[in-house]
Coordinates of N, CA and C in Angstrom, one line a residue:
M1 N -0.5 11.3 -12.8 CA 0.3 10.1 -13.2 C -0.6 9.0 -13.6
K2 N -0.3 8.5 -14.8 CA -1.1 7.3 -15.3 C -0.5 6.0 -14.7
L3 N -1.4 5.2 -14.2 CA -0.9 3.9 -13.6 C -1.0 2.8 -14.6
S4 N 0.0 2.0 -14.7 CA 0.0 0.9 -15.6 C -0.7 -0.3 -14.9
K5 N -0.9 -1.4 -15.6 CA -1.5 -2.6 -15.1 C -0.6 -3.1 -14.0
Q6 N 0.7 -3.0 -14.2 CA 1.7 -3.5 -13.2 C 1.6 -2.7 -12.0
D7 N 1.5 -1.4 -12.1 CA 1.4 -0.5 -11.0 C 0.2 -0.9 -10.1
L8 N -0.9 -1.1 -10.8 CA -2.2 -1.4 -10.1 C -2.1 -2.8 -9.4
K9 N -1.4 -3.7 -10.0 CA -1.2 -5.0 -9.3 C -0.3 -4.9 -8.1
I10 N 0.8 -4.1 -8.2 CA 1.7 -3.8 -7.1 C 0.9 -3.2 -6.0
L11 N 0.1 -2.2 -6.3 CA -0.7 -1.5 -5.2 C -1.6 -2.4 -4.6
E12 N -2.3 -3.3 -5.4 CA -3.2 -4.2 -4.8 C -2.5 -5.2 -3.8
L13 N -1.4 -5.7 -4.2 CA -0.6 -6.6 -3.3 C -0.1 -5.9 -2.1
L14 N 0.3 -4.6 -2.2 CA 0.8 -3.9 -1.0 C -0.4 -3.5 -0.1
Q15 N -1.6 -3.3 -0.6 CA -2.7 -3.0 0.3 C -3.0 -4.2 1.1
I16 N -2.8 -5.4 0.6 CA -3.0 -6.6 1.4 C -2.0 -6.8 2.4
D17 N -0.7 -6.6 2.1 CA 0.4 -6.7 3.0 C 1.5 -5.8 2.6
V18 N 1.7 -4.7 3.3 CA 2.7 -3.7 2.9 C 4.1 -4.2 3.0
K19 N 4.3 -5.3 3.8 CA 5.6 -5.9 4.0 C 6.0 -6.9 2.9
T20 N 5.2 -7.0 1.9 CA 5.5 -7.9 0.8 C 6.8 -7.6 0.2
S21 N 7.7 -8.6 0.0 CA 9.0 -8.3 -0.4 C 9.0 -8.0 -1.9
V22 N 10.1 -7.3 -2.3 CA 10.3 -7.0 -3.8 C 10.3 -8.3 -4.6
E23 N 11.0 -9.3 -4.0 CA 11.1 -10.6 -4.7 C 9.7 -11.2 -4.9
Q24 N 8.8 -11.2 -3.9 CA 7.5 -11.7 -4.0 C 6.7 -10.9 -5.0
L25 N 6.8 -9.6 -4.9 CA 6.1 -8.7 -5.9 C 6.5 -9.1 -7.3
S26 N 7.8 -9.3 -7.5 CA 8.4 -9.7 -8.8 C 7.7 -10.9 -9.3
E27 N 7.6 -11.9 -8.4 CA 7.0 -13.2 -8.8 C 5.5 -13.0 -9.2
E28 N 4.8 -12.3 -8.3 CA 3.3 -12.1 -8.5 C 3.0 -11.2 -9.8
V29 N 3.8 -10.2 -10.0 CA 3.5 -9.3 -11.1 C 4.2 -9.7 -12.4
G30 N 5.2 -10.5 -12.3 CA 5.9 -11.0 -13.5 C 6.9 -10.0 -14.1
L31 N 7.5 -9.2 -13.2 CA 8.6 -8.3 -13.6 C 9.8 -8.6 -12.8
S32 N 11.0 -8.1 -13.3 CA 12.2 -8.3 -12.5 C 12.2 -7.5 -11.2
T33 N 13.1 -7.9 -10.3 CA 13.1 -7.1 -9.0 C 13.5 -5.7 -9.3
A34 N 14.5 -5.5 -10.2 CA 14.9 -4.1 -10.6 C 13.7 -3.3 -11.1
S35 N 12.9 -3.9 -11.9 CA 11.7 -3.2 -12.5 C 10.7 -2.9 -11.4
I36 N 10.5 -3.8 -10.4 CA 9.6 -3.6 -9.3 C 10.1 -2.4 -8.5
Q37 N 11.4 -2.4 -8.2 CA 12.0 -1.3 -7.5 C 11.8 0.1 -8.2
R38 N 11.9 0.1 -9.5 CA 11.7 1.3 -10.2 C 10.2 1.7 -10.1
H39 N 9.3 0.8 -10.2 CA 7.9 1.1 -10.1 C 7.6 1.7 -8.7
L40 N 8.2 1.0 -7.7 CA 7.9 1.5 -6.3 C 8.5 2.9 -6.1
K41 N 9.7 3.2 -6.6 CA 10.3 4.5 -6.5 C 9.4 5.5 -7.1
R42 N 8.9 5.2 -8.3 CA 8.0 6.2 -9.1 C 6.7 6.4 -8.3
L43 N 6.1 5.3 -7.8 CA 4.9 5.4 -7.0 C 5.1 6.2 -5.8
R44 N 6.2 6.1 -5.1 CA 6.5 6.9 -3.9 C 6.8 8.3 -4.2
D45 N 7.6 8.5 -5.2 CA 8.0 9.9 -5.7 C 6.8 10.7 -6.1
N46 N 5.8 10.0 -6.7 CA 4.6 10.7 -7.2 C 3.5 10.7 -6.1
K47 N 3.8 10.3 -4.9 CA 2.9 10.3 -3.8 C 1.6 9.4 -4.0
V48 N 1.7 8.4 -5.0 CA 0.7 7.4 -5.1 C 0.7 6.6 -3.9
I49 N 1.9 6.2 -3.4 CA 2.1 5.6 -2.1 C 2.4 6.7 -1.2
A50 N 1.4 7.2 -0.4 CA 1.6 8.3 0.4 C 2.4 8.0 1.7
Q51 N 2.0 6.8 2.3 CA 2.6 6.4 3.6 C 2.6 4.9 3.6
E52 N 3.5 4.3 4.4 CA 3.4 2.9 4.8 C 3.4 2.9 6.3
V53 N 2.2 2.5 6.9 CA 2.0 2.6 8.3 C 1.7 1.3 9.0
A54 N 2.0 1.2 10.3 CA 1.6 0.1 11.1 C 0.3 0.3 11.7
I55 N -0.6 -0.7 11.7 CA -1.9 -0.6 12.3 C -1.8 -1.4 13.6
I56 N -1.8 -0.7 14.7 CA -1.6 -1.4 16.0 C -2.9 -1.7 16.6
S57 N -3.0 -2.9 17.1 CA -4.2 -3.3 17.8 C -4.4 -2.5 19.1
P58 N -5.6 -1.9 19.3 CA -5.8 -1.1 20.5 C -5.7 -2.0 21.8
N59 N -6.1 -3.3 21.6 CA -6.0 -4.2 22.8 C -4.5 -4.4 23.2
A60 N -3.6 -4.4 22.3 CA -2.2 -4.6 22.6 C -1.6 -3.5 23.4
V61 N -2.2 -2.3 23.3 CA -1.6 -1.1 24.0 C -2.7 -0.6 25.1
N62 N -3.7 -1.4 25.3 CA -4.7 -1.0 26.3 C -5.3 0.4 26.1
Q63 N -5.7 0.6 24.8 CA -6.3 1.9 24.5 C -7.6 1.7 23.8
S64 N -8.6 2.5 24.1 CA -9.9 2.4 23.4 C -9.8 3.3 22.2
M65 N -10.8 3.2 21.3 CA -10.8 4.0 20.1 C -12.1 4.8 20.1
T66 N -12.0 6.1 19.7 CA -13.2 6.9 19.6 C -13.3 7.4 18.1
F67 N -14.4 7.3 17.6 CA -14.7 7.8 16.2 C -15.7 8.9 16.2
I68 N -15.5 9.9 15.4 CA -16.5 10.9 15.2 C -16.8 10.8 13.7
I69 N -18.1 10.5 13.4 CA -18.5 10.3 12.0 C -19.6 11.3 11.7
S70 N -19.4 11.9 10.5 CA -20.4 12.8 10.0 C -20.9 12.2 8.7
V71 N -22.3 12.0 8.6 CA -22.8 11.4 7.4 C -23.9 12.4 6.9
Q72 N -23.8 12.7 5.6 CA -24.8 13.6 5.0 C -25.4 12.9 3.8
L73 N -26.7 12.8 3.8 CA -27.4 12.1 2.7 C -28.3 13.1 2.0
N74 N -28.4 13.0 0.7 CA -29.3 13.8 -0.1 C -30.4 13.0 -0.6

């Protein structure tokens, strides 16, 4: 799927805050709310937006985090 400039701007804004409203996206991107909704549907249908997730602070739920990292340099 080829991404338009508007698609890229929408994705940029959603990466900052996934809860950005369609109305706010409309203002920032310069498209109507209906057009933003069509863009979002196409991005979701084509799995460009794979998931919308909540990032929970480990301190809020009293859990530590463990990371396993593999780095290979040539």
